[in-house]
PDB file of C-alpha atoms in Angstrom:
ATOM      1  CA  UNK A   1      31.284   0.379  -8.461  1.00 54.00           C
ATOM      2  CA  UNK A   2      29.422  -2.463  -6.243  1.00 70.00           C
ATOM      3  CA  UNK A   3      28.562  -1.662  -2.743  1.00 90.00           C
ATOM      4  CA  UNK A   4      26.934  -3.027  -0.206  1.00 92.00           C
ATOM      5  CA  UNK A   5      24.977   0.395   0.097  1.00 92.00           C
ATOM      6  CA  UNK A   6      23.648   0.264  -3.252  1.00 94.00           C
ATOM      7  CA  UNK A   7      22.309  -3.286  -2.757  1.00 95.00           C
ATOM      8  CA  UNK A   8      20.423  -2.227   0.249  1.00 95.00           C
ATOM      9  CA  UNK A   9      19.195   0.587  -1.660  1.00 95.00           C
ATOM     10  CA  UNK A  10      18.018  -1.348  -5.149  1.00 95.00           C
ATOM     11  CA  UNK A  11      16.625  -3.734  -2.989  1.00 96.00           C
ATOM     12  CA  UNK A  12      14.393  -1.140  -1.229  1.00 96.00           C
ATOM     13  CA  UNK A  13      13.647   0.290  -4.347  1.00 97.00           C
ATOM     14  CA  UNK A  14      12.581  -3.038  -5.813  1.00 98.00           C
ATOM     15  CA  UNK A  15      10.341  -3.914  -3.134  1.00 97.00           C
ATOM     16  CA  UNK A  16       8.888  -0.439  -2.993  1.00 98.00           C
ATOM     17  CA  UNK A  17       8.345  -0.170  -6.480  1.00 98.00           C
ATOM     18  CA  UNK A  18       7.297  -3.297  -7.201  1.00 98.00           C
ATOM     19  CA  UNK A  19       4.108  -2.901  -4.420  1.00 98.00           C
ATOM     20  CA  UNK A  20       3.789   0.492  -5.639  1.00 98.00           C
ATOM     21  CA  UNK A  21       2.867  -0.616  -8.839  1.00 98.00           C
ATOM     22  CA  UNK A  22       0.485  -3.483  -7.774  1.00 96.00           C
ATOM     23  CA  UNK A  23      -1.304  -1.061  -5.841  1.00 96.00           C
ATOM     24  CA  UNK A  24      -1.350   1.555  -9.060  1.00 97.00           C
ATOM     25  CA  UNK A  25      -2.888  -0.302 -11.368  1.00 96.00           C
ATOM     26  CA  UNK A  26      -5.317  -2.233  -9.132  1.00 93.00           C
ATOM     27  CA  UNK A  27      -6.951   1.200  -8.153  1.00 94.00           C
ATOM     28  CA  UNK A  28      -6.485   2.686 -11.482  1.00 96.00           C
ATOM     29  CA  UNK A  29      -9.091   0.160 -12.394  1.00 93.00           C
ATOM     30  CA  UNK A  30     -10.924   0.453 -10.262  1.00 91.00           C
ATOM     31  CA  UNK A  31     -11.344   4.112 -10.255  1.00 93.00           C
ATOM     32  CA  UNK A  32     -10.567   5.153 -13.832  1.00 93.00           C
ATOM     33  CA  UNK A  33     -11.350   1.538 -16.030  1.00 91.00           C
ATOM     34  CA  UNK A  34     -15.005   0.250 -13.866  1.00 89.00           C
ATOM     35  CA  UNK A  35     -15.578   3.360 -11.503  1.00 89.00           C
ATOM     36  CA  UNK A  36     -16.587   3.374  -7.840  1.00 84.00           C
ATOM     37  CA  UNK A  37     -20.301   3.053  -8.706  1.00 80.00           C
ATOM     38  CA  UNK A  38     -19.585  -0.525 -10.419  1.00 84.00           C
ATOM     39  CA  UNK A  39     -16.726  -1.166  -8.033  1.00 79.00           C
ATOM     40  CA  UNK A  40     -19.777  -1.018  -5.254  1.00 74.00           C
ATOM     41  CA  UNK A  41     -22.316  -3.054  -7.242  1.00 75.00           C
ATOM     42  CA  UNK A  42     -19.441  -5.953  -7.976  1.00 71.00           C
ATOM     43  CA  UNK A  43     -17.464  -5.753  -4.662  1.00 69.00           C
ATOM     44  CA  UNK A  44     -20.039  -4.023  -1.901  1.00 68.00           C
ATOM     45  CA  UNK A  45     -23.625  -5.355  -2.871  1.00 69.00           C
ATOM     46  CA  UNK A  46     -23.765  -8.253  -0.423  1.00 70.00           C
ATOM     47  CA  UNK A  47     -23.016  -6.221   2.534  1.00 72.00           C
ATOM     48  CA  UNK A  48     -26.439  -4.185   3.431  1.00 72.00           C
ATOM     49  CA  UNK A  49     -27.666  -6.701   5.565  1.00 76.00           C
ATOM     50  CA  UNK A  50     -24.491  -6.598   7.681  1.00 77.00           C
ATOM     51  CA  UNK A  51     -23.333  -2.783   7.732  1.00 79.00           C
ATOM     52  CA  UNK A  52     -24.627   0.635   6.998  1.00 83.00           C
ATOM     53  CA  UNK A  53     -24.331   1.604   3.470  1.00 80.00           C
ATOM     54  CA  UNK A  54     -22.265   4.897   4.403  1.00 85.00           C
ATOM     55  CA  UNK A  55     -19.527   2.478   5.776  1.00 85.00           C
ATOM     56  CA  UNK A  56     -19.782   0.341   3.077  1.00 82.00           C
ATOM     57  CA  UNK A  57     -19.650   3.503   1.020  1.00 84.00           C
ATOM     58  CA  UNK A  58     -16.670   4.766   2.327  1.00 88.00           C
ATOM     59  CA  UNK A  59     -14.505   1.589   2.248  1.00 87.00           C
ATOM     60  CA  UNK A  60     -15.247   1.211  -1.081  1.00 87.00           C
ATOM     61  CA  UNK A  61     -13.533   5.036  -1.988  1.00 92.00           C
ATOM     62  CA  UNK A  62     -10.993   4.273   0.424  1.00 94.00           C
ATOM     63  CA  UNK A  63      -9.656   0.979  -0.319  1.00 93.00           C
ATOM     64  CA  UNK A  64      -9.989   2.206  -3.925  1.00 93.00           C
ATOM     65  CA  UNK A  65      -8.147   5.532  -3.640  1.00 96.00           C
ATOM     66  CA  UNK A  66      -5.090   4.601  -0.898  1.00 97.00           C
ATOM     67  CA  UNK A  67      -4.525   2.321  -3.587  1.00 96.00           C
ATOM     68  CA  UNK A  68      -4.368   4.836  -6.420  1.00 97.00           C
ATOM     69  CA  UNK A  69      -2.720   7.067  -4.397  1.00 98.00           C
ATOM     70  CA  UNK A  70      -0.585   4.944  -2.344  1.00 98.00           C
ATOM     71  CA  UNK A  71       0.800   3.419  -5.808  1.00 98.00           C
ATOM     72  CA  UNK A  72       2.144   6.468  -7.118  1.00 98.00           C
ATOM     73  CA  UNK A  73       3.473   7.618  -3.602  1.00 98.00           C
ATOM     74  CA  UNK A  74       5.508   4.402  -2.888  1.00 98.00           C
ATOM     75  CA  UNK A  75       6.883   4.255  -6.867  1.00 98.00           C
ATOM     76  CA  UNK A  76       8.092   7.762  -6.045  1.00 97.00           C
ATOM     77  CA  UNK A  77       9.333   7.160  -2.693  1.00 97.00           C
ATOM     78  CA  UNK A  78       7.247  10.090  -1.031  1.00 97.00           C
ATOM     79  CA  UNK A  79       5.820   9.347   2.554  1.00 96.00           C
ATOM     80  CA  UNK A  80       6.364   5.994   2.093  1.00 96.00           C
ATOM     81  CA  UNK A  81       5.898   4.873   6.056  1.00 96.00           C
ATOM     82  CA  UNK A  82       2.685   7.091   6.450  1.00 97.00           C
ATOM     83  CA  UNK A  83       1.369   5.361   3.329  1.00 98.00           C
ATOM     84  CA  UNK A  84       2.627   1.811   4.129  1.00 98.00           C
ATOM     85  CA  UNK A  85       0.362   2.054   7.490  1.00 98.00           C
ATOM     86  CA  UNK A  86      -2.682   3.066   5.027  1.00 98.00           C
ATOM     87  CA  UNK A  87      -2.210   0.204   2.917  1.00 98.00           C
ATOM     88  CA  UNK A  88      -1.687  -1.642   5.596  1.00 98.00           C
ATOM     89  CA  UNK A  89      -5.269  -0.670   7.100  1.00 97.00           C
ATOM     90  CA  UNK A  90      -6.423  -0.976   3.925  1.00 95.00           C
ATOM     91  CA  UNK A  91      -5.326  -4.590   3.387  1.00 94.00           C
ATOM     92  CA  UNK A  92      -7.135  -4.869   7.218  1.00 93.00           C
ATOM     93  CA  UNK A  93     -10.516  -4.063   5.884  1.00 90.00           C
ATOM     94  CA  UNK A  94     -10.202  -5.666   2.738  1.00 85.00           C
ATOM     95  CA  UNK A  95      -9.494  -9.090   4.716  1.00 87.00           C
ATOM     96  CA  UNK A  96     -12.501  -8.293   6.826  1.00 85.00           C
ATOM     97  CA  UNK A  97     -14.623  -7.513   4.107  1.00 79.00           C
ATOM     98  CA  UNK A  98     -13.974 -10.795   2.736  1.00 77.00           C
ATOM     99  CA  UNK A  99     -14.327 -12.621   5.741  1.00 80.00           C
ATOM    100  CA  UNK A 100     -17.647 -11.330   6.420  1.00 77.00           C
ATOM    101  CA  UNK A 101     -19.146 -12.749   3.610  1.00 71.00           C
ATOM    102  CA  UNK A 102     -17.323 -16.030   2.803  1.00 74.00           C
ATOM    103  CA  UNK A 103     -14.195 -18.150   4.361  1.00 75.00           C
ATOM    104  CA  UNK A 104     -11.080 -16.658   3.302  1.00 73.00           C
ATOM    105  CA  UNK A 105      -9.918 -19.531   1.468  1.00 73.00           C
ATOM    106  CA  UNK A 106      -7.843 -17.814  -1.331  1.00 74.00           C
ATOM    107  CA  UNK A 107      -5.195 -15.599   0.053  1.00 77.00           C
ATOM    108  CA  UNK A 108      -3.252 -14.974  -3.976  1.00 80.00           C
ATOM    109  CA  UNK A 109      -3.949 -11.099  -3.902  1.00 78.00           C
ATOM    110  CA  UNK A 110      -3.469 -10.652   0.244  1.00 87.00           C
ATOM    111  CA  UNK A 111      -0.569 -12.287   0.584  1.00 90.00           C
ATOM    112  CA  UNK A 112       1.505 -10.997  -1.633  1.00 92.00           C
ATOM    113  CA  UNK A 113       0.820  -7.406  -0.639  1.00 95.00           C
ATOM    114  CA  UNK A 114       0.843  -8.393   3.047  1.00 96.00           C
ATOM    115  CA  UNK A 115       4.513  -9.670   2.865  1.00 97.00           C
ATOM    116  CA  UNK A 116       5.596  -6.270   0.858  1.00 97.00           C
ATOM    117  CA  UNK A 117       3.748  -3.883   3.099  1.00 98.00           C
ATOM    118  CA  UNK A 118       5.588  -5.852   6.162  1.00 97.00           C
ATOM    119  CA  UNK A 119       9.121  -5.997   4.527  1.00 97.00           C
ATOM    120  CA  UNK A 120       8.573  -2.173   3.174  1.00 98.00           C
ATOM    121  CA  UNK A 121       7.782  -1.806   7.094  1.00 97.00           C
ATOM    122  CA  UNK A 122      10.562  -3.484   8.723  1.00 97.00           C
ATOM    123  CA  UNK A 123      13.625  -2.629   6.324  1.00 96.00           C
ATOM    124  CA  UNK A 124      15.384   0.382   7.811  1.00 94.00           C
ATOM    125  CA  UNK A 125      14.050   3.510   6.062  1.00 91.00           C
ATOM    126  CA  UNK A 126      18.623   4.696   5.506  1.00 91.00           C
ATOM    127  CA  UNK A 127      18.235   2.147   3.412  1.00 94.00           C
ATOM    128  CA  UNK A 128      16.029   3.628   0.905  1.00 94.00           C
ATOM    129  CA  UNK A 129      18.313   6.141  -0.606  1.00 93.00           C
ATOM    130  CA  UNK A 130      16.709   6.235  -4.146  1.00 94.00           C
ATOM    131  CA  UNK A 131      13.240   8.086  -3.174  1.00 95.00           C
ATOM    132  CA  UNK A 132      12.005  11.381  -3.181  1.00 95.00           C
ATOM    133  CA  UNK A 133      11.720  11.372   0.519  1.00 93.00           C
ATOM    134  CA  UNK A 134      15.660  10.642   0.285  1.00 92.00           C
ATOM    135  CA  UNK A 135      16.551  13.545  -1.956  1.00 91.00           C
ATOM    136  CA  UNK A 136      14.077  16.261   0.092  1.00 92.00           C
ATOM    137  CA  UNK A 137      14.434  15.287   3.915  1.00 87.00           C
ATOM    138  CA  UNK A 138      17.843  13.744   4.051  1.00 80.00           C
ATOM    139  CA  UNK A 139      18.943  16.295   6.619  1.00 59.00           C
ATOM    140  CA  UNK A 140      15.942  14.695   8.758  1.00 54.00           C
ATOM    141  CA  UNK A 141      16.530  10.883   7.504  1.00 52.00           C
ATOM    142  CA  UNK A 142      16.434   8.358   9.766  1.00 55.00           C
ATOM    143  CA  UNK A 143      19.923   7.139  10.545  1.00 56.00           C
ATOM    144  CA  UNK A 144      20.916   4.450  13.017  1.00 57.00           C
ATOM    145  CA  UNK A 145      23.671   6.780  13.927  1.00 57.00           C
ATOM    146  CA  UNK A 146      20.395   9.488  14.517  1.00 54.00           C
ATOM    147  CA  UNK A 147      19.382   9.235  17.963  1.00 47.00           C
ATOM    148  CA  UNK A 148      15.705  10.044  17.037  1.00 47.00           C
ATOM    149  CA  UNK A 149      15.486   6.656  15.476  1.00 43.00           C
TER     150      UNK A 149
END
């Protein structure tokens, strides 16, 4: 039977899912396929002369694991507004990055993700029934009829 409720909810889970995935594979390789050791030497070389190699140390396992991590969490539907703001940071510094080195000329891979994360951000979270965060805090879900909202 078609609802209006289960539209809003496959739509959610399309958009979630569909980012969640993006975000999976991209740090899957680079954790798992080239390692964070390459992933510095390919990505991270060009910054010493602007930052300290600890910071540019720790973006590089950051940006590398929210993404891992964050994948797998929004597929599942598990935290998903704690780890949209993550990726959200994360897409901050990886724009930064960028932009410290060259003009940011070619937005295909920010973009995208940028209009997901917002969406994912801005739907309201009733609407994402079909999620693990669904099935174990329901009693707790935000509701528009909820006055914690």
């Amino acid at each position: 039977m078609y609802t209006v409720e289960k539209e809003k909810a496959a739509g959610s889970l399309f958009l979630r899912c569909l980012l969640g995935v993006i975000l999976l594979f991209q740090g899957y390789g680079k954790i798992v396929t080239l390692g964070i050791k390459k992933i510095y030497d390919l990505f991270f070389s060009g910054y010493e002369q602007l930052l300290p190699k600890w910071i540019i140390l720790s973006t590089a396992y950051y940006t590398s694991y929210i993404e891992l991590i964050g994948g797998v969490l929004l597929v599942l539907g598990l935290f998903k507004k704690q780890v949209l703001y993550l990726l959200a940071l994360d897409l901050i510094i990886v724009s930064i990055g960028h932009g410290l080195l060259e003009p940011i000329w070619d937005l295909q891979h920010v973009f995208p993700r940028a209009i997901l994360i917002a969406a994912l951000l801005l739907l309201p979270q009733h609407w994402d029934k079909w999620s693990l965060n669904f099935i174990l805090f329901k009693k707790t879900a935000i509701h528009p009829t909820n006055p914690v909202n």
